[in-house]
Coordinates of C-alpha atoms and ligand atoms in Angstrom, one line a residue:
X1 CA 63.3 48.4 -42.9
X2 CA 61.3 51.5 -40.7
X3 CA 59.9 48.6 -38.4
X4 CA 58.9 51.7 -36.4
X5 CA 55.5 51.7 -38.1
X6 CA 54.9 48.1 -36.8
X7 CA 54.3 47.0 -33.1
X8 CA 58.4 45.7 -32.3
X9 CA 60.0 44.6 -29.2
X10 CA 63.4 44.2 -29.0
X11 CA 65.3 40.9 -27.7
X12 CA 68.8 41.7 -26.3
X13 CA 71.8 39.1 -26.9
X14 CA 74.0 37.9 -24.5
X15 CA 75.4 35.3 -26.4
X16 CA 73.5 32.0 -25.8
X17 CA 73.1 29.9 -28.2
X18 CA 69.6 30.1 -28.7
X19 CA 69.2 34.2 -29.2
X20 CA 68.4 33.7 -33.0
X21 CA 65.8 31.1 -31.9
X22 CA 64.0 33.7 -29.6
X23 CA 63.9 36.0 -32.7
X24 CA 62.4 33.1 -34.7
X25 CA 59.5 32.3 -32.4
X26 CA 59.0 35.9 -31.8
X27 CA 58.3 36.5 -35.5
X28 CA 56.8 32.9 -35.6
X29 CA 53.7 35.0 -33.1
X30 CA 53.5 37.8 -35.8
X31 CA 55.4 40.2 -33.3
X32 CA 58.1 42.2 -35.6
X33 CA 61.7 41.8 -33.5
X34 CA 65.4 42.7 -33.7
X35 CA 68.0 40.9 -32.1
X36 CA 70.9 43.7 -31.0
X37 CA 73.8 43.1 -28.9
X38 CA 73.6 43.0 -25.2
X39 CA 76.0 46.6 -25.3
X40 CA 74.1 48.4 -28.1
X41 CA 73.7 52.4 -27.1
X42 CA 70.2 52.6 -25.9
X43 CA 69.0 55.3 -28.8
X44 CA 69.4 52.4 -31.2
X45 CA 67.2 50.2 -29.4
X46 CA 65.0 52.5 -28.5
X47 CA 64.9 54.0 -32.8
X48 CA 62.6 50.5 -33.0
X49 CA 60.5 52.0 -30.5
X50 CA 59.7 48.3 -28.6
X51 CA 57.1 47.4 -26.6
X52 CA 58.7 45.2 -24.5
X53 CA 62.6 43.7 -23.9
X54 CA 63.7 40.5 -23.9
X55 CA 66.9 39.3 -22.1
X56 CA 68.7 36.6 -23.5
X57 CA 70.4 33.8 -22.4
X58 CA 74.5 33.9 -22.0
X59 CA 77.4 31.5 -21.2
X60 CA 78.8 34.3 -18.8
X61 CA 78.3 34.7 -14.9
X62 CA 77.0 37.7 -13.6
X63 CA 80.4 38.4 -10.9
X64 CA 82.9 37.6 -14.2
X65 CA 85.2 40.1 -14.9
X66 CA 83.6 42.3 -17.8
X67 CA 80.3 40.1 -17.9
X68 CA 77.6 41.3 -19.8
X69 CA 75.1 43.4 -17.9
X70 CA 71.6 45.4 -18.5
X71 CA 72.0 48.7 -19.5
X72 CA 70.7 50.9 -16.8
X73 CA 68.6 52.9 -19.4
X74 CA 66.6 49.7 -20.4
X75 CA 65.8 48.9 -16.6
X76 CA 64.6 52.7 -16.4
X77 CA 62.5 52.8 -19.6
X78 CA 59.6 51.6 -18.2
X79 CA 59.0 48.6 -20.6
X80 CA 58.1 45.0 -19.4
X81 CA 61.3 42.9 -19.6
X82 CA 61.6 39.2 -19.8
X83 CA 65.0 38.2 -18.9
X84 CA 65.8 34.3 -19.8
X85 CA 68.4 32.4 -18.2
X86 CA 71.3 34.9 -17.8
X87 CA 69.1 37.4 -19.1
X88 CA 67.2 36.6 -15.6
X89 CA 70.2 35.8 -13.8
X90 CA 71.7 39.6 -14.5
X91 CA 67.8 41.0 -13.5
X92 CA 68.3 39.2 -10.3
X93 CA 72.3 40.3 -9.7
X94 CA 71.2 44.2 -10.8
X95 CA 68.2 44.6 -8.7
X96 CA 69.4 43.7 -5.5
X97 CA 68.5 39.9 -5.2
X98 CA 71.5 37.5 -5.1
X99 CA 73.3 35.1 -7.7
X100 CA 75.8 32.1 -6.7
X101 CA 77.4 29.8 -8.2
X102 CA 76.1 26.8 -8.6
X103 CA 77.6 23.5 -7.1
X104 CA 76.4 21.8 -10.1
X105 CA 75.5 22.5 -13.3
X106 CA 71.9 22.0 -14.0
X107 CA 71.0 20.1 -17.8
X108 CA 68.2 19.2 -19.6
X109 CA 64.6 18.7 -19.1
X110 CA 63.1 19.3 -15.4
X111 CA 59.1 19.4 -14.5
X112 CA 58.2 23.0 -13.5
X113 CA 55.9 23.8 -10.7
X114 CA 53.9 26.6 -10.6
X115 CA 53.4 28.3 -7.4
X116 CA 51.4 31.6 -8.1
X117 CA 49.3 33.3 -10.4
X118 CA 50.9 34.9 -13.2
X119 CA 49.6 36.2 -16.7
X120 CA 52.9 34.9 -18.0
X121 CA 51.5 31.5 -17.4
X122 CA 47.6 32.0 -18.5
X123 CA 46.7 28.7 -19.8
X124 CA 49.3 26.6 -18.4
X125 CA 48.5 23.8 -16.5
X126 CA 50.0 23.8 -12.9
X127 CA 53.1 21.6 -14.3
X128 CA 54.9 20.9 -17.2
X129 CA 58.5 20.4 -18.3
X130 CA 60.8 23.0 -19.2
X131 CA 64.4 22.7 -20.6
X132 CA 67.5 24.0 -18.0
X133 CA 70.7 25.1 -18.9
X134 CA 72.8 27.1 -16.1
X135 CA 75.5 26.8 -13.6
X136 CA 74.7 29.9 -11.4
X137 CA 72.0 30.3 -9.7
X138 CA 69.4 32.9 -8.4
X139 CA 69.8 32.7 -4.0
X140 CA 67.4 35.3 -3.1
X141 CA 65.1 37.1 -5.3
X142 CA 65.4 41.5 -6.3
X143 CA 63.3 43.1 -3.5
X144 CA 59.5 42.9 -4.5
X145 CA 59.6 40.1 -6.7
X146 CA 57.6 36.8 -5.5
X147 CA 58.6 33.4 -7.3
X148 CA 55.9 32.2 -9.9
X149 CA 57.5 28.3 -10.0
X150 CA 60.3 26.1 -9.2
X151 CA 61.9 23.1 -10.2
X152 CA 63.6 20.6 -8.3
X153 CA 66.7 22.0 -8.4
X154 CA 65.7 25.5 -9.0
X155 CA 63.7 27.1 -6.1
X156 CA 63.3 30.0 -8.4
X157 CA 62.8 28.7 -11.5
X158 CA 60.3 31.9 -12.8
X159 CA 59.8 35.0 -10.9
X160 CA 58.1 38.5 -10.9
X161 CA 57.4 41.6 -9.8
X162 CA 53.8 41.3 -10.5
X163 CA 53.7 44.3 -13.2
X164 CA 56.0 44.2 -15.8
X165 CA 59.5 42.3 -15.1
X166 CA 59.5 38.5 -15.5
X167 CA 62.6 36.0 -15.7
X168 CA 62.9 32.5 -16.3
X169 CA 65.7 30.1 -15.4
X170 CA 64.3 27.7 -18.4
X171 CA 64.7 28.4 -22.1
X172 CA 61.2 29.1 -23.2
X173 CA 62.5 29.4 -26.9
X174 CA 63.8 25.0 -27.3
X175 CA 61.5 22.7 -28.6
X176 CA 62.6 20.8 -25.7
X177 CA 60.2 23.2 -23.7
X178 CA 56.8 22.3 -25.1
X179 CA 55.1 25.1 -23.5
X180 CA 57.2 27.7 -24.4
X181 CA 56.1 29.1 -27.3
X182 CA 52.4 30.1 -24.8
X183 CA 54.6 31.7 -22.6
X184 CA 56.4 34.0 -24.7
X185 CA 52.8 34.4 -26.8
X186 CA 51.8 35.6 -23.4
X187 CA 54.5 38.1 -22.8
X188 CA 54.4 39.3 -26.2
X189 CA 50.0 40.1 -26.2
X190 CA 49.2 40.1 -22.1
X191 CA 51.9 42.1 -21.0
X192 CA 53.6 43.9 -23.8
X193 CA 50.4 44.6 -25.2
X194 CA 51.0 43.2 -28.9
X195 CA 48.4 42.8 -31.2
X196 CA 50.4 39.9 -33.0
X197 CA 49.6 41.5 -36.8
X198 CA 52.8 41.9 -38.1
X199 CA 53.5 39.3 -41.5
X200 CA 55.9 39.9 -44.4
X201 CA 52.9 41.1 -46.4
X202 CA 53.5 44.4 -44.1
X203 CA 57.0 44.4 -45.1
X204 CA 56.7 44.5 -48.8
X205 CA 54.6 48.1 -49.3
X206 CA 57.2 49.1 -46.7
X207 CA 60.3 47.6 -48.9
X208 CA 59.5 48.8 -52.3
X209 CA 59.0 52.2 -50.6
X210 CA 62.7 51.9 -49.2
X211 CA 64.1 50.7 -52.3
X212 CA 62.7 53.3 -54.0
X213 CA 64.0 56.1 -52.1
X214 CA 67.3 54.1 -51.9
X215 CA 68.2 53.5 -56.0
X216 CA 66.2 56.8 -56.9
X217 CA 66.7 56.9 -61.1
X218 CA 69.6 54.5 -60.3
X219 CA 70.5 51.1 -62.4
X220 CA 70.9 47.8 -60.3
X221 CA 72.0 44.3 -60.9
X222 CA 71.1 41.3 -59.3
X223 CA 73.2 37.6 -59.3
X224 CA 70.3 35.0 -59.6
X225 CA 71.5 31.7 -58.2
X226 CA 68.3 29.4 -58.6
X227 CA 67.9 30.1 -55.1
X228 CA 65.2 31.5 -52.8
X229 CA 66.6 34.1 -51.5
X230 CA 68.0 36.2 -54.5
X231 CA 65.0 35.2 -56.6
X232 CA 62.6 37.1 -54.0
X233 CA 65.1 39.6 -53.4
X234 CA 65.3 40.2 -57.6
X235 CA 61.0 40.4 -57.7
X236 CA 61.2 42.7 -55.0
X237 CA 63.6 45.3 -56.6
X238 CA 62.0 44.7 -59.7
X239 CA 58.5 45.4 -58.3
X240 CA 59.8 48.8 -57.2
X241 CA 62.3 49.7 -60.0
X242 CA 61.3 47.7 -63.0
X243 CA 63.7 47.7 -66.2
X244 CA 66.2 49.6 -64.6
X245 CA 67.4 46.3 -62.4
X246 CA 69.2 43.5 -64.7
X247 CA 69.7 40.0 -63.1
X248 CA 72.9 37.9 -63.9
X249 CA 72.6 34.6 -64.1
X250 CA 75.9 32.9 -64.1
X251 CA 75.9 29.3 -65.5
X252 CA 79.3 28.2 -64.2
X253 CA 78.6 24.5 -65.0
X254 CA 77.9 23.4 -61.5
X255 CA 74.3 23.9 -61.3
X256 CA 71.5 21.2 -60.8
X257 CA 69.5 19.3 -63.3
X258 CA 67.5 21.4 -65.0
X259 CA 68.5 24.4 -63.1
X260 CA 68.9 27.3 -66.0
X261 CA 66.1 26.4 -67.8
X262 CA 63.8 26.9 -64.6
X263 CA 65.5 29.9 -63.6
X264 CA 65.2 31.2 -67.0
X265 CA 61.5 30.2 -67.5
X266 CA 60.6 31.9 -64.3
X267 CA 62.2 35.2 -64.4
X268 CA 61.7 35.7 -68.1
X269 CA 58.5 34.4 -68.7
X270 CA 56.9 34.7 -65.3
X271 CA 58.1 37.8 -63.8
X272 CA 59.7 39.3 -67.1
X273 CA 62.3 41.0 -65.9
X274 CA 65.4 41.5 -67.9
X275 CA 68.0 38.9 -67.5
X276 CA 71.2 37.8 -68.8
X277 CA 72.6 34.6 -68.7
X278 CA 76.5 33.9 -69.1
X279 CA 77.7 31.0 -70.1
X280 CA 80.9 30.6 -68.4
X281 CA 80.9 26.5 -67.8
X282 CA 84.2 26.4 -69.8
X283 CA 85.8 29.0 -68.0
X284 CA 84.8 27.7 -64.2
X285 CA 85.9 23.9 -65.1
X286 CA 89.5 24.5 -66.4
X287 CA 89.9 26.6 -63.8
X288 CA 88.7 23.6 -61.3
X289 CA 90.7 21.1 -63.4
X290 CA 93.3 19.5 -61.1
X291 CA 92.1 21.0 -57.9
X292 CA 91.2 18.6 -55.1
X293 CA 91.3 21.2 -51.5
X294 CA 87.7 21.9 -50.7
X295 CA 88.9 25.8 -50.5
X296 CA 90.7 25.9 -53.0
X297 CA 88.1 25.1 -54.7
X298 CA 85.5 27.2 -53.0
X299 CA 88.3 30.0 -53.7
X300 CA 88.5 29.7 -57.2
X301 CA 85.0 29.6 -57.9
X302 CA 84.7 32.7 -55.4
X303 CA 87.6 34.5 -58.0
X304 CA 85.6 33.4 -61.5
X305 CA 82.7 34.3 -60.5
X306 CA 84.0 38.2 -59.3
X307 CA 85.3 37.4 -62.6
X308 CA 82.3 36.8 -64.7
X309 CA 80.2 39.5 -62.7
X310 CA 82.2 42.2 -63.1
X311 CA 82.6 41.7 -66.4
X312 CA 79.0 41.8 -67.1
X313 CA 77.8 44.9 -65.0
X314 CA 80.7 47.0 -67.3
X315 CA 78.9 45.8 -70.0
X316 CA 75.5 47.2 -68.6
X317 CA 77.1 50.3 -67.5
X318 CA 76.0 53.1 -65.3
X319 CA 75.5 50.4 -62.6
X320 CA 74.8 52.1 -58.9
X321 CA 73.1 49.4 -56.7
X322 CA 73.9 45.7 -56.3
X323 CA 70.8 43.7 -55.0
X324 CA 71.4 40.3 -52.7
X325 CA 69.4 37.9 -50.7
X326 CA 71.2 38.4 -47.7
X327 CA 69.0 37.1 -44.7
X328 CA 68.6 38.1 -40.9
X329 CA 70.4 34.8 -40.0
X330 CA 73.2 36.1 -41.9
X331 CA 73.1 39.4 -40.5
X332 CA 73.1 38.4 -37.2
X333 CA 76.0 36.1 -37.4
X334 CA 78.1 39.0 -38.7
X335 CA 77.0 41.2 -36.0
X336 CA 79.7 40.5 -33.4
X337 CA 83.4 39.7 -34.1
X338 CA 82.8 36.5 -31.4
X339 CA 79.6 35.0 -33.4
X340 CA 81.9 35.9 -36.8
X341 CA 84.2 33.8 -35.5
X342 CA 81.6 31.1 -34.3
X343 CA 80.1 31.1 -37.2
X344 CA 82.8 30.2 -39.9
X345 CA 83.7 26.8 -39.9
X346 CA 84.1 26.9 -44.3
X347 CA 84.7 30.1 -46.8
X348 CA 81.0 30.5 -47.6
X349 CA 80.9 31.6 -51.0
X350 CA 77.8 33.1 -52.2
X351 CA 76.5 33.7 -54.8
X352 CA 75.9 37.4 -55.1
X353 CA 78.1 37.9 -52.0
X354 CA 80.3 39.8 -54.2
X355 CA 83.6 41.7 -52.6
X356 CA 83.0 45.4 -51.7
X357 CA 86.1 47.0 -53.9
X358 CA 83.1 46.2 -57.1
X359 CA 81.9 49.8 -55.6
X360 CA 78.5 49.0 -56.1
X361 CA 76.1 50.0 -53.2
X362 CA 74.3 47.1 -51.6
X363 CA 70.2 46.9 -51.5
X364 CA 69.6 44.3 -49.4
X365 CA 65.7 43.7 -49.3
X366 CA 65.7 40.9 -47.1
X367 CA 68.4 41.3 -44.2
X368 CA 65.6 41.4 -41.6
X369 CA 63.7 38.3 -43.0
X370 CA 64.1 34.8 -42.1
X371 CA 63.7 31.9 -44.3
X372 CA 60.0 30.9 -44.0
X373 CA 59.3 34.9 -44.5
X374 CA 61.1 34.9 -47.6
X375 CA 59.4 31.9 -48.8
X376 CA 56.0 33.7 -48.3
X377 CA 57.1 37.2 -49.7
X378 CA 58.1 35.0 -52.6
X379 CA 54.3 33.6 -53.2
X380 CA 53.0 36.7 -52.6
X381 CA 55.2 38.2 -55.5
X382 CA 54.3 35.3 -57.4
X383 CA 57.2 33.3 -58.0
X384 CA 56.1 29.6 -58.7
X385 CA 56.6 27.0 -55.6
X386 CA 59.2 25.0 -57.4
X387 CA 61.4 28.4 -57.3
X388 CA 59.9 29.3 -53.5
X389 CA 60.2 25.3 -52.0
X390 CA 63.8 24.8 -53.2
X391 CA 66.2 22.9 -51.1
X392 CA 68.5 25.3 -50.3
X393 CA 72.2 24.8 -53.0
X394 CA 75.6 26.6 -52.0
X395 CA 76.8 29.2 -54.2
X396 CA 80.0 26.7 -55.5
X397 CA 77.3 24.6 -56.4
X398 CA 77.8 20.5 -57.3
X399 CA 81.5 20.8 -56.7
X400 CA 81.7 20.9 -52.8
X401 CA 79.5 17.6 -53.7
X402 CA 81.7 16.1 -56.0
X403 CA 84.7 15.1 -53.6
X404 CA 88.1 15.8 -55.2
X405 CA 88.6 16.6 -58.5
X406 CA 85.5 17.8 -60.6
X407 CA 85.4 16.8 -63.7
X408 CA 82.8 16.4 -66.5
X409 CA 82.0 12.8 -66.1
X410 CA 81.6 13.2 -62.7
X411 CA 79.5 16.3 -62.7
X412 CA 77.2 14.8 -64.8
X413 CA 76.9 11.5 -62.6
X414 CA 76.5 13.7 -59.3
X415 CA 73.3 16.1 -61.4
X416 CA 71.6 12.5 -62.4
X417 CA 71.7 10.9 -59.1
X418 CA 70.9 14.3 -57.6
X419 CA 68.0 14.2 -59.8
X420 CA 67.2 10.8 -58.8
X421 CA 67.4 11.6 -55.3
X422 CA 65.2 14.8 -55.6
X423 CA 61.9 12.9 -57.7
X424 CA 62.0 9.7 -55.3
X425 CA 62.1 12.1 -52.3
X426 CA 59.1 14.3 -54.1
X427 CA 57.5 11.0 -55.0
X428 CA 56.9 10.1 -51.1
X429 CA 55.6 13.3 -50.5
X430 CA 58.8 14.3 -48.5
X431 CA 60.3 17.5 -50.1
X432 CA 58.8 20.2 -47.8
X433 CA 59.4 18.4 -44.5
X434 CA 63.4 18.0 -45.5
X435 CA 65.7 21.0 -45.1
X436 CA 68.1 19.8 -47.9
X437 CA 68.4 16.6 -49.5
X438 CA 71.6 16.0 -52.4
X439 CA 73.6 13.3 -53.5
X440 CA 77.8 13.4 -52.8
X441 CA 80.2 11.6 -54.9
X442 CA 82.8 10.2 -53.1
X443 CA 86.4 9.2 -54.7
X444 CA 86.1 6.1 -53.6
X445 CA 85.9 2.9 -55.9
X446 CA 84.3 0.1 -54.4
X447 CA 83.7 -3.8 -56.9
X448 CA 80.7 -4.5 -57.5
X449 CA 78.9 -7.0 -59.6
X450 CA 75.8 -6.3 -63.1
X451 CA 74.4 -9.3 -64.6
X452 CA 77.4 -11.2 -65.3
X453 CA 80.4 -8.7 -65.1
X454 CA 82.3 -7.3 -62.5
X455 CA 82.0 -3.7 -61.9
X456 CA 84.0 -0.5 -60.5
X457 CA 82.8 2.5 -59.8
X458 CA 82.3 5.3 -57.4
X459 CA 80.6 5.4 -54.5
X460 CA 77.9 7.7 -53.9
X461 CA 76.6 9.0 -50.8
X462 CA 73.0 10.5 -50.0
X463 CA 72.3 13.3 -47.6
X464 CA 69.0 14.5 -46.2
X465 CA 68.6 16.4 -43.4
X466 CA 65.9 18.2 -40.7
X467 CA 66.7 22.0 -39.6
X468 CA 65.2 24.7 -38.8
X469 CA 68.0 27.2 -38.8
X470 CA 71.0 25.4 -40.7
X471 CA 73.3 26.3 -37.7
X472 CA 72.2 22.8 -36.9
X473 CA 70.6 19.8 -38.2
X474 CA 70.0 16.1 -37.7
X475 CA 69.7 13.5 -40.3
X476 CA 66.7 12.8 -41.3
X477 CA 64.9 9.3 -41.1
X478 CA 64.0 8.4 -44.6
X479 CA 61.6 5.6 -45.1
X480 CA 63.3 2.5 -46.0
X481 CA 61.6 2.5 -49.4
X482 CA 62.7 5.5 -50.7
X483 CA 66.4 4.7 -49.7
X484 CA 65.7 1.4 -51.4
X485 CA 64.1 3.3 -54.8
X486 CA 67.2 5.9 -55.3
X487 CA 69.7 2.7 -54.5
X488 CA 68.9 0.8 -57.0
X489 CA 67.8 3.4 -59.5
X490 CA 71.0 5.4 -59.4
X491 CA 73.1 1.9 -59.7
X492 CA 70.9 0.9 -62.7
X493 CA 70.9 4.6 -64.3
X494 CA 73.7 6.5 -63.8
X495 CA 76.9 4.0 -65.0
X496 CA 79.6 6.0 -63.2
X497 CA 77.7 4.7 -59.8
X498 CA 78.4 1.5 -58.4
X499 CA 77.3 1.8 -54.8
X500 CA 74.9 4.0 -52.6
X501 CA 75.6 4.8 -48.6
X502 CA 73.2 7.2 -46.1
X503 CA 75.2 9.7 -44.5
X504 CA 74.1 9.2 -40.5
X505 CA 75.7 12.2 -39.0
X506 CA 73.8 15.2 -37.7
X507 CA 75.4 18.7 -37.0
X508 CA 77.7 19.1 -35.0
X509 CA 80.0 17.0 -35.5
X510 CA 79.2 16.6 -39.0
X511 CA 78.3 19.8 -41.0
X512 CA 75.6 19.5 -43.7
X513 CA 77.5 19.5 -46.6
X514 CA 80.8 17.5 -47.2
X515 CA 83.3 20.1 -48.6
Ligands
LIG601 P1 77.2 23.5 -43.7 O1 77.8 22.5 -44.8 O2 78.2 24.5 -43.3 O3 76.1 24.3 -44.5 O4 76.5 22.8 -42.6 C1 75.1 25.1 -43.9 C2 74.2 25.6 -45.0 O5 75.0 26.5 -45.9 C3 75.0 26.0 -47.2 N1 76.3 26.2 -47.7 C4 76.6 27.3 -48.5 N2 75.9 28.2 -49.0 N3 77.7 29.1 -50.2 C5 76.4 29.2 -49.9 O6 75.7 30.0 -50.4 C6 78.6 28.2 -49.7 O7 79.8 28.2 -49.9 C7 78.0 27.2 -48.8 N4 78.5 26.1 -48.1 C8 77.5 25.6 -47.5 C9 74.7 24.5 -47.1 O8 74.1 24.0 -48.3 C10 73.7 24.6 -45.9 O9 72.4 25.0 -46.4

């Protein structure tokens, strides 16, 4: 999108772990931001036309050979900076103060100390904790820079140059830093000067404009998968191009409960735009028949789908533009080869993420948006909450939650238990606090015992988890009650079902899914 019309600043990456979070809390204070790589050439920055800089945080050390550093046109433009961490280490090394290494590494939550006036820290009370993560340190400070606090271990835990250049040794950006959010608030309105105005109702005047100019009289399609994000990327194009977008909707047989006929009520009925929906579940489950490798799976779903797709835009014709969901997480995890890399722990397959020899041009509405943006770009378009609130569901659908083999019987066991899982979770008011809840079924046969007889079944296993990003996520701590609920009625209704386990495993190590 032009965010140049908007108030921006412009956070720089060094590679820390927590660079997307810094974006998130930046948007979270209505402040429109773009994360860019620590070496992007300053006109690119400077096209966003920021108010202010923000350093991230890095695993490097500033005398490393080929470590990261500030480019000397963003510590000559002027603009306040807030470096974090390495971000303030690298300030430090650049502007004449000194860096050493560390004798040890310094972890986890210390108390800050304040120990001058700052507007960085208006409404802070003198201490409060802060979370560490570094192994160099900051020895002496840049010339004209005072400290503003210091922890126990860190005599220079924040410092200053009493204008418009701030670093902290602490990550401002972790929950683990209660504060934090105030002090980059107060970067972002005291010293940048930020209004704080920016929200995605901005963004979509501004989007159907671009999409408009994009697609021109051009046709576009769209892959619906039942999720958020290519549901409000489908309104959106349709809100600037009507008719002349179609939506495929692929039913490959892998779907939840219900899933077509809510997709289908609320695109044809609700937003009315044109849709087509393939039946391809015969085609997607001989294909699967036999196949027991989670890729291979994910790879053979991946080909059908290309399959199905392509098949469908011919018979459209005159197709130009292909529309997806793609999000800023997304984008910023392609944006370097090392956080590619990082990043790809399973073939993500989705939907919509279709190969780029289809030679379609991509309109990608969302790729600056994170999730909870999306979510309210969707109500403001209108799509109902049931559409706009769903758990998050991979593009290969049920089958990397069926483990092994997928067959009928045991697709339709894993969509009833799912379904079970989903209405006792709604039930105690849960859904919206839980980043995804599902039901796996496991190829393991346990005895049990009904009534009188002696049973066999499969084991099923439920998964709910807490995240704010996906990159990580902890299991979440469902009340006994509804654990004891979906137990007993997934034994009693779904016969294929003998016994029910809660997955305990956060990620890392475990990831969210099973396959
Ligand atoms: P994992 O299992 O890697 O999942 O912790 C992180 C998030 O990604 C979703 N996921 C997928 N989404 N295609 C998708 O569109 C996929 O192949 C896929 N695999 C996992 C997962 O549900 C979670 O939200």
């Amino acid at each position: 999108m032009n965010a140049a019309s908007h108030e921006a600043v412009a956070i720089l990456d060094f590679g820390s772990q927590y660079s997307q979070l810094i974006a998130r809390r930046v948007r979270e204070l209505r402040v429109y931001c773009e994360l860019f790589p620590w070496d992007t050439p300053w006109p690119v920055i400077a096209r966003l036309q920021p108010k202010g800089i923000i350093l991230s945080g890095g695993p490097a050390s500033v005398y490393e050979e080929g470590a990261p550093f500030i480019q000397p046109e963003i510590l000559a433009s002027g603009l306040p900076l807030l470096g974090i961490c390495y971000g303030m280490q690298a300030l430090a090394h650049q502007l004449g103060g000194r860096v050493v290494p560390g004798q040890t590494r310094e972890y986890g939550q210390a108390i800050l100390e304040r120990c001058a006036e700052t507007p960085l820290f208006a409404g802070l009370p003198p201490e409060f904790p802060v979370w560490m993560s570094h192994g160099d340190r900051i020895e002496a400070l840049p010339p004209g820079f005072q400290p503003l606090a210091r922890t126990a271990n860190s005599p220079f835990a924040a410092m200053g140059d009493g204008q418009r250049i701030f670093g902290l040794q602490f990550h401002p950006e972790v929950v683990h830093t209660p504060r934090g959010k105030e002090i980059l608030a107060n970067f972002l309105t005291l010293i940048c000067g930020c209004r704080g105005d920016w929200t995605p109702s901005n963004f979509i005047a501004e989007s159907v404009q671009q999409i408009r100019d994009q697609v021109g009289e051009g046709k576009v399609v769209c892959a619906l998968s039942g999720g958020v994000d290519s549901a409000v990327a489908a309104s959106l194009v349709h809100w600037a191009v009507g008719d002349r977008l179609t939506c495929i909707f692929v039913d490959h047989g892998l779907l939840r409960k219900n899933e077509r006929q809510q997709v289908e009520a609320a695109f044809r009925e609700n937003v009315r735009l044109t849709l087509r929906t393939v039946d391809a579940r015969e085609q997607f489950l001989s294909a699967l028949a036999g196949v027991t490798d989670p890729e291979e799976k994910r790879r053979i779903i991946g080909r059908e789908f290309v399959r199905v797709f392509e098949a469908e835009a011919r018979t459209i014709g005159g197709v130009r533009f292909l529309a997806q969901g793609t999000l800023y997480p997304d984008v910023i995890e392609s944006a370097t080869p090392e956080r590619k890399a990082a990043a790809k722990i399973k073939t993500h397959h989705n939907v919509g993420g279709l190969p780029a020899d289809l030679g379609l041009e991509l309109v990608e509405p969302l790729r600056f948006l994170f999730k909870d943006e999306v979510r309210e770009v969707g109500l403001l378009l209108g799509l109902p909450e049931e559409i706009v609130f769903r758990h998050p569901f991979p593009g290969p659908g049920l089958a990397v939650r069926i483990i092994g083999e997928v067959t009928p019987e045991r697709l339709a066991a894993a969509r009833e238990a799912d379904a079970i899982f989903e209405q006792e979770i709604r039930r105690a008011g849960l859904y919206r606090q839980l980043a995804q809840s599902f039901v796996v079924i496991t190829p393991v046969r346990t005895v049990g015992v009904m009534g009188d007889y002696r049973t066999y079944g499969y084991v099923a296993a439920l998964r709910a988890v807490t995240s704010d990003d996906f990159m990580t996520a902890d299991w979440a701590r469902l009340p006994e009650e509804v654990l004891a609920r979906t137990s007993s009625r997934i034994v009693n209704e779904v016969p294929l079902l003998t016994r029910v386990v809660y997955d305990i495993t956060s990620k890392p190590p475990g990831t969210i899914e099973w396959e």
